[in-house]
Structure formats: structure tokens, C-alpha cells
PDB file of C-alpha atoms in Angstrom:
ATOM      1  CA  UNK Z   1     -29.476 107.853 131.771  1.00  0.00           C
ATOM      2  CA  UNK Z   2     -28.836 107.088 135.757  1.00  0.00           C
ATOM      3  CA  UNK Z   3     -25.384 106.681 137.008  1.00  0.00           C
ATOM      4  CA  UNK Z   4     -26.397 103.829 138.447  1.00  0.00           C
ATOM      5  CA  UNK Z   5     -27.164 102.443 135.976  1.00  0.00           C
ATOM      6  CA  UNK Z   6     -24.115 101.604 135.180  1.00  0.00           C
ATOM      7  CA  UNK Z   7     -23.730  99.705 137.784  1.00  0.00           C
ATOM      8  CA  UNK Z   8     -26.437  97.264 136.490  1.00  0.00           C
ATOM      9  CA  UNK Z   9     -26.064  94.081 135.498  1.00  0.00           C
ATOM     10  CA  UNK Z  10     -29.448  93.335 134.266  1.00  0.00           C
ATOM     11  CA  UNK Z  11     -29.182  90.530 131.104  1.00  0.00           C
ATOM     12  CA  UNK Z  12     -25.584  89.106 132.200  1.00  0.00           C
ATOM     13  CA  UNK Z  13     -24.617  85.915 132.364  1.00  0.00           C
ATOM     14  CA  UNK Z  14     -21.719  85.915 135.616  1.00  0.00           C
ATOM     15  CA  UNK Z  15     -20.227  82.080 136.658  1.00  0.00           C
ATOM     16  CA  UNK Z  16     -19.010  82.044 140.438  1.00  0.00           C
ATOM     17  CA  UNK Z  17     -16.983  79.660 140.896  1.00  0.00           C
ATOM     18  CA  UNK Z  18     -17.179  77.538 144.865  1.00  0.00           C
ATOM     19  CA  UNK Z  19     -20.224  79.645 145.261  1.00  0.00           C
ATOM     20  CA  UNK Z  20     -22.461  76.915 147.204  1.00  0.00           C
ATOM     21  CA  UNK Z  21     -22.286  79.208 150.362  1.00  0.00           C
ATOM     22  CA  UNK Z  22     -19.976  81.952 151.863  1.00  0.00           C
ATOM     23  CA  UNK Z  23     -17.356  84.360 149.344  1.00  0.00           C
ATOM     24  CA  UNK Z  24     -18.746  83.461 146.370  1.00  0.00           C
ATOM     25  CA  UNK Z  25     -22.600  82.429 147.354  1.00  0.00           C
ATOM     26  CA  UNK Z  26     -22.871  86.218 148.671  1.00  0.00           C
ATOM     27  CA  UNK Z  27     -21.379  87.171 144.878  1.00  0.00           C
ATOM     28  CA  UNK Z  28     -23.552  85.265 143.525  1.00  0.00           C
ATOM     29  CA  UNK Z  29     -26.196  86.451 145.395  1.00  0.00           C
ATOM     30  CA  UNK Z  30     -25.487  90.407 145.041  1.00  0.00           C
ATOM     31  CA  UNK Z  31     -25.021  89.650 140.878  1.00  0.00           C
ATOM     32  CA  UNK Z  32     -28.232  88.461 141.363  1.00  0.00           C
ATOM     33  CA  UNK Z  33     -29.471  91.202 142.228  1.00  0.00           C
ATOM     34  CA  UNK Z  34     -28.418  93.570 140.730  1.00  0.00           C
ATOM     35  CA  UNK Z  35     -30.022  91.490 137.114  1.00  0.00           C
ATOM     36  CA  UNK Z  36     -27.410  88.844 136.517  1.00  0.00           C
ATOM     37  CA  UNK Z  37     -28.282  85.295 135.423  1.00  0.00           C
ATOM     38  CA  UNK Z  38     -26.288  83.238 137.688  1.00  0.00           C
ATOM     39  CA  UNK Z  39     -24.606  80.025 137.181  1.00  0.00           C
ATOM     40  CA  UNK Z  40     -22.445  77.396 139.985  1.00  0.00           C
ATOM     41  CA  UNK Z  41     -19.922  74.910 141.015  1.00  0.00           C
ATOM     42  CA  UNK Z  42     -19.790  72.422 143.231  1.00  0.00           C
ATOM     43  CA  UNK Z  43     -18.097  69.407 144.002  1.00  0.00           C
ATOM     44  CA  UNK Z  44     -20.377  66.866 145.528  1.00  0.00           C
ATOM     45  CA  UNK Z  45     -24.449  66.354 144.941  1.00  0.00           C
ATOM     46  CA  UNK Z  46     -24.837  68.125 148.790  1.00  0.00           C
ATOM     47  CA  UNK Z  47     -23.320  70.170 148.138  1.00  0.00           C
ATOM     48  CA  UNK Z  48     -25.269  71.622 145.036  1.00  0.00           C
ATOM     49  CA  UNK Z  49     -29.148  70.193 146.699  1.00  0.00           C
ATOM     50  CA  UNK Z  50     -28.140  72.598 149.446  1.00  0.00           C
ATOM     51  CA  UNK Z  51     -26.547  75.020 147.343  1.00  0.00           C
ATOM     52  CA  UNK Z  52     -29.835  75.106 145.529  1.00  0.00           C
ATOM     53  CA  UNK Z  53     -32.051  75.263 148.206  1.00  0.00           C
ATOM     54  CA  UNK Z  54     -30.670  77.572 149.647  1.00  0.00           C
ATOM     55  CA  UNK Z  55     -30.526  80.415 146.685  1.00  0.00           C
ATOM     56  CA  UNK Z  56     -34.149  79.126 146.454  1.00  0.00           C
ATOM     57  CA  UNK Z  57     -35.096  80.821 150.012  1.00  0.00           C
ATOM     58  CA  UNK Z  58     -33.264  83.622 148.567  1.00  0.00           C
ATOM     59  CA  UNK Z  59     -36.494  83.727 145.921  1.00  0.00           C
ATOM     60  CA  UNK Z  60     -32.734  83.405 143.209  1.00  0.00           C
ATOM     61  CA  UNK Z  61     -32.600  81.357 140.494  1.00  0.00           C
ATOM     62  CA  UNK Z  62     -29.285  79.853 139.869  1.00  0.00           C
ATOM     63  CA  UNK Z  63     -28.471  76.047 137.533  1.00  0.00           C
ATOM     64  CA  UNK Z  64     -25.182  74.581 139.504  1.00  0.00           C
ATOM     65  CA  UNK Z  65     -22.910  72.030 138.139  1.00  0.00           C
ATOM     66  CA  UNK Z  66     -20.815  69.431 139.488  1.00  0.00           C
ATOM     67  CA  UNK Z  67     -17.685  70.220 138.056  1.00  0.00           C
ATOM     68  CA  UNK Z  68     -14.521  70.382 139.273  1.00  0.00           C
ATOM     69  CA  UNK Z  69     -12.553  73.435 138.114  1.00  0.00           C
ATOM     70  CA  UNK Z  70      -9.088  71.610 138.082  1.00  0.00           C
ATOM     71  CA  UNK Z  71     -10.364  69.730 135.271  1.00  0.00           C
ATOM     72  CA  UNK Z  72     -10.130  71.252 131.879  1.00  0.00           C
ATOM     73  CA  UNK Z  73     -12.324  68.467 130.180  1.00  0.00           C
ATOM     74  CA  UNK Z  74     -15.188  68.785 133.223  1.00  0.00           C
ATOM     75  CA  UNK Z  75     -14.173  73.414 132.790  1.00  0.00           C
ATOM     76  CA  UNK Z  76     -15.536  73.062 129.079  1.00  0.00           C
ATOM     77  CA  UNK Z  77     -18.280  70.884 129.150  1.00  0.00           C
ATOM     78  CA  UNK Z  78     -19.406  73.393 132.046  1.00  0.00           C
ATOM     79  CA  UNK Z  79     -18.647  76.387 130.075  1.00  0.00           C
ATOM     80  CA  UNK Z  80     -20.889  74.781 127.033  1.00  0.00           C
ATOM     81  CA  UNK Z  81     -23.701  74.339 128.870  1.00  0.00           C
ATOM     82  CA  UNK Z  82     -24.264  77.492 130.435  1.00  0.00           C
ATOM     83  CA  UNK Z  83     -23.544  79.732 126.849  1.00  0.00           C
ATOM     84  CA  UNK Z  84     -25.754  77.035 125.512  1.00  0.00           C
ATOM     85  CA  UNK Z  85     -28.832  77.888 128.113  1.00  0.00           C
ATOM     86  CA  UNK Z  86     -28.261  80.353 129.200  1.00  0.00           C
ATOM     87  CA  UNK Z  87     -25.923  82.695 127.322  1.00  0.00           C
ATOM     88  CA  UNK Z  88     -22.547  83.098 127.061  1.00  0.00           C
ATOM     89  CA  UNK Z  89     -20.132  83.901 130.085  1.00  0.00           C
ATOM     90  CA  UNK Z  90     -20.186  87.498 131.086  1.00  0.00           C
ATOM     91  CA  UNK Z  91     -18.995  87.645 134.371  1.00  0.00           C
ATOM     92  CA  UNK Z  92     -16.592  85.838 135.921  1.00  0.00           C
ATOM     93  CA  UNK Z  93     -15.609  85.500 139.296  1.00  0.00           C
ATOM     94  CA  UNK Z  94     -12.539  82.605 139.937  1.00  0.00           C
ATOM     95  CA  UNK Z  95     -14.179  82.394 144.093  1.00  0.00           C
ATOM     96  CA  UNK Z  96     -13.411  77.773 144.385  1.00  0.00           C
ATOM     97  CA  UNK Z  97     -10.108  77.921 146.591  1.00  0.00           C
ATOM     98  CA  UNK Z  98      -9.122  76.162 150.065  1.00  0.00           C
ATOM     99  CA  UNK Z  99      -6.095  75.890 152.706  1.00  0.00           C
ATOM    100  CA  UNK Z 100      -3.639  74.681 154.520  1.00  0.00           C
ATOM    101  CA  UNK Z 101      -2.651  75.979 157.712  1.00  0.00           C
ATOM    102  CA  UNK Z 102       0.079  73.657 157.855  1.00  0.00           C
ATOM    103  CA  UNK Z 103       3.611  74.884 158.843  1.00  0.00           C
ATOM    104  CA  UNK Z 104       5.898  74.304 155.758  1.00  0.00           C
ATOM    105  CA  UNK Z 105       8.682  71.377 156.827  1.00  0.00           C
ATOM    106  CA  UNK Z 106       5.484  69.529 157.627  1.00  0.00           C
ATOM    107  CA  UNK Z 107       3.278  69.969 155.297  1.00  0.00           C
ATOM    108  CA  UNK Z 108       3.523  67.421 152.162  1.00  0.00           C
ATOM    109  CA  UNK Z 109       4.081  68.231 149.662  1.00  0.00           C
ATOM    110  CA  UNK Z 110       0.980  66.716 147.710  1.00  0.00           C
ATOM    111  CA  UNK Z 111      -0.648  69.027 150.473  1.00  0.00           C
ATOM    112  CA  UNK Z 112       1.358  71.853 148.547  1.00  0.00           C
ATOM    113  CA  UNK Z 113       0.296  71.083 145.199  1.00  0.00           C
ATOM    114  CA  UNK Z 114      -3.866  70.562 145.924  1.00  0.00           C
ATOM    115  CA  UNK Z 115      -3.595  74.212 147.244  1.00  0.00           C
ATOM    116  CA  UNK Z 116      -1.914  74.491 144.240  1.00  0.00           C
ATOM    117  CA  UNK Z 117      -3.916  73.404 141.551  1.00  0.00           C
ATOM    118  CA  UNK Z 118      -7.398  74.488 143.536  1.00  0.00           C
ATOM    119  CA  UNK Z 119      -5.993  78.330 144.157  1.00  0.00           C
ATOM    120  CA  UNK Z 120      -4.418  79.554 141.093  1.00  0.00           C
ATOM    121  CA  UNK Z 121      -4.481  76.520 138.161  1.00  0.00           C
ATOM    122  CA  UNK Z 122      -8.057  76.049 138.123  1.00  0.00           C
ATOM    123  CA  UNK Z 123      -8.982  80.060 137.705  1.00  0.00           C
ATOM    124  CA  UNK Z 124      -6.377  79.948 135.058  1.00  0.00           C
ATOM    125  CA  UNK Z 125      -8.059  76.311 133.275  1.00  0.00           C
ATOM    126  CA  UNK Z 126     -11.326  78.094 134.324  1.00  0.00           C
ATOM    127  CA  UNK Z 127      -9.988  82.338 132.721  1.00  0.00           C
ATOM    128  CA  UNK Z 128      -8.865  79.792 129.571  1.00  0.00           C
ATOM    129  CA  UNK Z 129     -12.352  78.562 129.247  1.00  0.00           C
ATOM    130  CA  UNK Z 130     -14.225  81.798 128.646  1.00  0.00           C
ATOM    131  CA  UNK Z 131     -11.912  84.476 127.071  1.00  0.00           C
ATOM    132  CA  UNK Z 132     -12.563  82.991 124.420  1.00  0.00           C
ATOM    133  CA  UNK Z 133     -15.891  83.916 124.465  1.00  0.00           C
ATOM    134  CA  UNK Z 134     -15.599  87.561 125.798  1.00  0.00           C
ATOM    135  CA  UNK Z 135     -13.207  87.942 123.429  1.00  0.00           C
ATOM    136  CA  UNK Z 136     -16.047  87.114 120.099  1.00  0.00           C
ATOM    137  CA  UNK Z 137     -19.250  89.170 122.553  1.00  0.00           C
ATOM    138  CA  UNK Z 138     -16.754  91.571 123.068  1.00  0.00           C
ATOM    139  CA  UNK Z 139     -16.621  91.935 126.816  1.00  0.00           C
ATOM    140  CA  UNK Z 140     -15.825  90.290 129.806  1.00  0.00           C
ATOM    141  CA  UNK Z 141     -15.509  90.353 133.315  1.00  0.00           C
ATOM    142  CA  UNK Z 142     -12.905  88.848 135.062  1.00  0.00           C
ATOM    143  CA  UNK Z 143     -12.437  88.709 139.487  1.00  0.00           C
ATOM    144  CA  UNK Z 144     -10.045  86.434 140.577  1.00  0.00           C
ATOM    145  CA  UNK Z 145     -11.071  86.245 144.929  1.00  0.00           C
ATOM    146  CA  UNK Z 146      -6.617  86.889 145.897  1.00  0.00           C
ATOM    147  CA  UNK Z 147      -6.725  87.214 149.404  1.00  0.00           C
ATOM    148  CA  UNK Z 148      -4.433  89.671 152.018  1.00  0.00           C
ATOM    149  CA  UNK Z 149      -1.759  86.676 151.638  1.00  0.00           C
ATOM    150  CA  UNK Z 150      -1.352  87.160 147.643  1.00  0.00           C
ATOM    151  CA  UNK Z 151       1.100  90.697 149.990  1.00  0.00           C
ATOM    152  CA  UNK Z 152       2.253  88.979 153.030  1.00  0.00           C
ATOM    153  CA  UNK Z 153       3.590  86.133 154.336  1.00  0.00           C
ATOM    154  CA  UNK Z 154       2.220  84.300 157.559  1.00  0.00           C
ATOM    155  CA  UNK Z 155       2.918  81.063 159.244  1.00  0.00           C
ATOM    156  CA  UNK Z 156       1.702  77.821 158.649  1.00  0.00           C
ATOM    157  CA  UNK Z 157      -0.519  79.518 155.173  1.00  0.00           C
ATOM    158  CA  UNK Z 158       3.052  78.607 152.465  1.00  0.00           C
ATOM    159  CA  UNK Z 159       0.677  77.041 150.314  1.00  0.00           C
ATOM    160  CA  UNK Z 160      -1.850  79.412 150.526  1.00  0.00           C
ATOM    161  CA  UNK Z 161       0.333  82.336 150.469  1.00  0.00           C
ATOM    162  CA  UNK Z 162       2.065  80.833 146.704  1.00  0.00           C
ATOM    163  CA  UNK Z 163      -0.992  79.988 144.885  1.00  0.00           C
ATOM    164  CA  UNK Z 164      -2.295  83.830 146.369  1.00  0.00           C
ATOM    165  CA  UNK Z 165       0.229  85.714 145.203  1.00  0.00           C
ATOM    166  CA  UNK Z 166       0.033  84.153 141.863  1.00  0.00           C
ATOM    167  CA  UNK Z 167      -3.647  84.601 141.407  1.00  0.00           C
ATOM    168  CA  UNK Z 168      -2.327  88.214 141.518  1.00  0.00           C
ATOM    169  CA  UNK Z 169       0.008  88.518 138.950  1.00  0.00           C
ATOM    170  CA  UNK Z 170      -2.276  85.733 136.998  1.00  0.00           C
ATOM    171  CA  UNK Z 171      -5.308  88.684 136.903  1.00  0.00           C
ATOM    172  CA  UNK Z 172      -1.984  91.378 136.345  1.00  0.00           C
ATOM    173  CA  UNK Z 173      -0.894  90.162 133.066  1.00  0.00           C
ATOM    174  CA  UNK Z 174      -5.108  88.479 131.675  1.00  0.00           C
ATOM    175  CA  UNK Z 175      -5.348  92.371 132.029  1.00  0.00           C
ATOM    176  CA  UNK Z 176      -2.371  92.997 130.273  1.00  0.00           C
ATOM    177  CA  UNK Z 177      -3.426  90.168 128.073  1.00  0.00           C
ATOM    178  CA  UNK Z 178      -6.937  90.433 126.222  1.00  0.00           C
ATOM    179  CA  UNK Z 179      -8.051  94.093 127.825  1.00  0.00           C
ATOM    180  CA  UNK Z 180      -7.410  95.255 123.541  1.00  0.00           C
ATOM    181  CA  UNK Z 181     -10.990  93.241 123.514  1.00  0.00           C
ATOM    182  CA  UNK Z 182     -12.272  94.892 126.191  1.00  0.00           C
ATOM    183  CA  UNK Z 183     -11.660  92.224 128.603  1.00  0.00           C
ATOM    184  CA  UNK Z 184     -11.384  93.850 132.754  1.00  0.00           C
ATOM    185  CA  UNK Z 185      -9.309  90.955 134.697  1.00  0.00           C
ATOM    186  CA  UNK Z 186      -9.317  92.228 137.998  1.00  0.00           C
ATOM    187  CA  UNK Z 187      -9.127  90.959 141.986  1.00  0.00           C
ATOM    188  CA  UNK Z 188     -10.733  91.126 145.181  1.00  0.00           C
ATOM    189  CA  UNK Z 189      -8.945  90.066 148.044  1.00  0.00           C
ATOM    190  CA  UNK Z 190     -10.963  89.821 151.297  1.00  0.00           C
ATOM    191  CA  UNK Z 191      -9.225  90.154 154.580  1.00  0.00           C
ATOM    192  CA  UNK Z 192     -10.540  87.971 157.415  1.00  0.00           C
ATOM    193  CA  UNK Z 193     -13.748  87.033 156.238  1.00  0.00           C
ATOM    194  CA  UNK Z 194     -16.586  85.532 159.128  1.00  0.00           C
ATOM    195  CA  UNK Z 195     -17.068  82.501 156.547  1.00  0.00           C
ATOM    196  CA  UNK Z 196     -17.394  78.350 157.556  1.00  0.00           C
ATOM    197  CA  UNK Z 197     -13.414  78.274 156.767  1.00  0.00           C
ATOM    198  CA  UNK Z 198     -12.344  80.515 159.361  1.00  0.00           C
ATOM    199  CA  UNK Z 199     -14.776  79.469 162.117  1.00  0.00           C
ATOM    200  CA  UNK Z 200     -11.948  77.643 163.826  1.00  0.00           C
ATOM    201  CA  UNK Z 201     -10.662  80.457 164.355  1.00  0.00           C
ATOM    202  CA  UNK Z 202     -12.811  82.664 166.123  1.00  0.00           C
ATOM    203  CA  UNK Z 203     -14.686  80.157 169.012  1.00  0.00           C
ATOM    204  CA  UNK Z 204     -14.464  80.714 172.312  1.00  0.00           C
ATOM    205  CA  UNK Z 205     -12.001  78.656 174.134  1.00  0.00           C
ATOM    206  CA  UNK Z 206     -12.528  76.621 176.813  1.00  0.00           C
ATOM    207  CA  UNK Z 207     -12.532  79.500 179.426  1.00  0.00           C
ATOM    208  CA  UNK Z 208     -14.480  81.399 177.095  1.00  0.00           C
ATOM    209  CA  UNK Z 209     -12.097  83.729 176.663  1.00  0.00           C
ATOM    210  CA  UNK Z 210     -11.691  84.551 172.516  1.00  0.00           C
ATOM    211  CA  UNK Z 211      -9.570  83.057 170.370  1.00  0.00           C
ATOM    212  CA  UNK Z 212      -6.146  84.610 170.422  1.00  0.00           C
ATOM    213  CA  UNK Z 213      -5.814  84.458 166.909  1.00  0.00           C
ATOM    214  CA  UNK Z 214      -9.873  86.418 166.678  1.00  0.00           C
ATOM    215  CA  UNK Z 215      -7.360  89.210 169.096  1.00  0.00           C
ATOM    216  CA  UNK Z 216      -5.061  89.293 166.575  1.00  0.00           C
ATOM    217  CA  UNK Z 217      -7.224  90.178 163.555  1.00  0.00           C
ATOM    218  CA  UNK Z 218      -9.345  92.797 165.750  1.00  0.00           C
ATOM    219  CA  UNK Z 219      -6.302  94.360 167.579  1.00  0.00           C
ATOM    220  CA  UNK Z 220      -4.762  94.546 163.619  1.00  0.00           C
ATOM    221  CA  UNK Z 221      -8.228  95.546 161.560  1.00  0.00           C
ATOM    222  CA  UNK Z 222      -8.536  99.751 161.971  1.00  0.00           C
ATOM    223  CA  UNK Z 223     -12.890  98.691 161.991  1.00  0.00           C
ATOM    224  CA  UNK Z 224     -11.740  96.648 165.164  1.00  0.00           C
ATOM    225  CA  UNK Z 225     -14.017  93.585 163.244  1.00  0.00           C
ATOM    226  CA  UNK Z 226     -14.324  90.492 161.458  1.00  0.00           C
ATOM    227  CA  UNK Z 227     -15.200  90.991 157.676  1.00  0.00           C
ATOM    228  CA  UNK Z 228     -18.918  89.468 156.153  1.00  0.00           C
ATOM    229  CA  UNK Z 229     -19.041  88.118 152.971  1.00  0.00           C
ATOM    230  CA  UNK Z 230     -21.831  91.206 152.322  1.00  0.00           C
ATOM    231  CA  UNK Z 231     -19.563  93.424 153.061  1.00  0.00           C
ATOM    232  CA  UNK Z 232     -18.263  92.503 149.642  1.00  0.00           C
ATOM    233  CA  UNK Z 233     -21.519  92.834 147.744  1.00  0.00           C
ATOM    234  CA  UNK Z 234     -20.310  95.725 146.516  1.00  0.00           C
ATOM    235  CA  UNK Z 235     -17.059  95.424 145.317  1.00  0.00           C
ATOM    236  CA  UNK Z 236     -18.080  94.001 143.482  1.00  0.00           C
ATOM    237  CA  UNK Z 237     -20.881  94.428 141.791  1.00  0.00           C
ATOM    238  CA  UNK Z 238     -18.168  97.261 140.939  1.00  0.00           C
ATOM    239  CA  UNK Z 239     -15.450  95.122 139.645  1.00  0.00           C
ATOM    240  CA  UNK Z 240     -18.345  92.704 137.570  1.00  0.00           C
ATOM    241  CA  UNK Z 241     -20.854  95.860 135.504  1.00  0.00           C
ATOM    242  CA  UNK Z 242     -19.915  98.889 133.378  1.00  0.00           C
ATOM    243  CA  UNK Z 243     -18.786 101.460 135.852  1.00  0.00           C
ATOM    244  CA  UNK Z 244     -15.371  99.295 136.570  1.00  0.00           C
ATOM    245  CA  UNK Z 245     -14.269  99.905 132.068  1.00  0.00           C
ATOM    246  CA  UNK Z 246     -11.505 101.607 132.355  1.00  0.00           C
ATOM    247  CA  UNK Z 247      -9.708  99.055 135.544  1.00  0.00           C
ATOM    248  CA  UNK Z 248      -7.785  97.236 134.091  1.00  0.00           C
ATOM    249  CA  UNK Z 249      -5.678  95.029 136.676  1.00  0.00           C
ATOM    250  CA  UNK Z 250      -6.427  95.981 139.937  1.00  0.00           C
ATOM    251  CA  UNK Z 251      -6.475  94.211 142.987  1.00  0.00           C
ATOM    252  CA  UNK Z 252      -9.176  95.812 145.419  1.00  0.00           C
ATOM    253  CA  UNK Z 253      -8.437  95.104 148.760  1.00  0.00           C
ATOM    254  CA  UNK Z 254     -11.456  94.802 150.860  1.00  0.00           C
ATOM    255  CA  UNK Z 255      -9.695  94.406 153.976  1.00  0.00           C
ATOM    256  CA  UNK Z 256     -10.612  96.431 156.918  1.00  0.00           C
ATOM    257  CA  UNK Z 257      -7.972  98.899 156.502  1.00  0.00           C
ATOM    258  CA  UNK Z 258      -5.007  96.293 157.394  1.00  0.00           C
ATOM    259  CA  UNK Z 259      -2.873  96.687 154.540  1.00  0.00           C
ATOM    260  CA  UNK Z 260      -2.302 100.389 155.223  1.00  0.00           C
ATOM    261  CA  UNK Z 261      -2.631 100.746 159.897  1.00  0.00           C
ATOM    262  CA  UNK Z 262       1.396  99.755 161.171  1.00  0.00           C
ATOM    263  CA  UNK Z 263      -0.868  98.787 165.148  1.00  0.00           C
ATOM    264  CA  UNK Z 264      -0.670 100.351 167.630  1.00  0.00           C
ATOM    265  CA  UNK Z 265       1.656 101.581 170.013  1.00  0.00           C
ATOM    266  CA  UNK Z 266       1.876  99.514 172.009  1.00  0.00           C
TER     267      UNK Z 266
END
């Protein structure tokens, strides 16, 4: 058997949350090209229809749901429908997330709680809903989209860093609790990726200069560029495939080397 068969997702059922665009869309596209059946959720009919059109333009038949992943009953209903229409979920990617760039002392409690709800509590809710089916089936892959903020702090992202740090530890605990059922739970930690969410940080200034944060990220990245969503495709396929069956509780940072780099000497 070819070693490449270990990376095939042929016939697998994958749920990628928040996969209407950006990182989630790229991961779902990669899974579809590797043979998986794709389900995704988003929060509005407008986003759903646009995403379905975007998937169709790529030749991908995806099943979309309007589902708030912070609502346990909604998630259970979505998971049940996926099982009935596509089959039991083999691969879950907890990708849905938000960030609010607000200094901590200016951030309202409700804003902090919203980030925690979507970025940390939702992965708990969705994982809890799919794990029983994985246990019954005898295998499963859960991939949590973590962040460099799972390891590092930075001004204005207290809620995001708290959520992503918690998600790293939730990843390790799911691996610890369900590894005996042949369920692997790992994380992907993207670096700074060029998506609509980070577009404001890459906008040219009025004087034609690059955004100061853009310059900062380039200077801190050995690859000297922002990542693209496509840079996450290979790592995501690896963690969803049989090739990673003995990889559990690991966070794979796809960051162009930022976490390994102290920076250039002034």
C-alpha cells in the first residue's frame, strides 16, 4: 500500500465549524479534495448561501447549516442531521472564532464573555456532541484551531488569549480522556494568516506606507511574509488522516517560525 493512502480522507465525514470563508473554508476545501464529505455551519442565511456558492465554484458539494455553536441544543440537532444524511462524523474541526482587539481595562465583561463563549465554550459543546459517535465507531479526529496566543500574550487581546490558551488545554484533556477510544485530539496554531479577519492589520496607510503591525509581523517571521489559508491545508489533512494515528494532544504551530525566533539584533 502506498504511504500516500495514509493521508487519504476518502469516505470520511468532516464537520468544520465557521467554514464559510478564511481558514475554515481552506481546511474544508482540502478535506474535500482528499476525499471527505463536508459539513459546515455559519450564523446567517446570507453567509450560508454565499459559502455554498463558493464551495460549488470549487466543485465541492458541501452541506451547510445555520447553527450557533454556543447553543448546545442547536449543535446536537446539527450533529444528528449530519449523521442521518452524511454519516457519523469522523473529523471535527473547531474553527469558528472571533477576536476583539480592545485594551483589557476598556473591555466590557459582555465582550470578554462573547469571545470566551465562541472561542472556547463552543469547541467544548461541539466536541461533546460528536465524541459519543466517534466512540461508537471506534475512531475519530478532533482538530481545534488554536493560535500563537495559546502561548503568547499581546496588548488588546486578553479575551482571545485566555480563550485560545484554554483551548490548548481542552485539546490536551480530550486527548487524555478519549485516546483509549482511538480518538485523537490535536490543535493547529496558525500564525498571522492573510484572511478577512486580519485585513485591517494589512491595509496601506494614507501615506502609502504599510501598516505598522504589518511591518512588525514581517520582522518577527523568519519566512518574512504572512501565511495564506492554503498553508494550513497540508497540516490539517495530516491531523485528520490515519497518518497521525499516534499523534495526540499536540499543537502544530503553522506560523512561519515566529515562535522559534527571537528576532533580529537591532
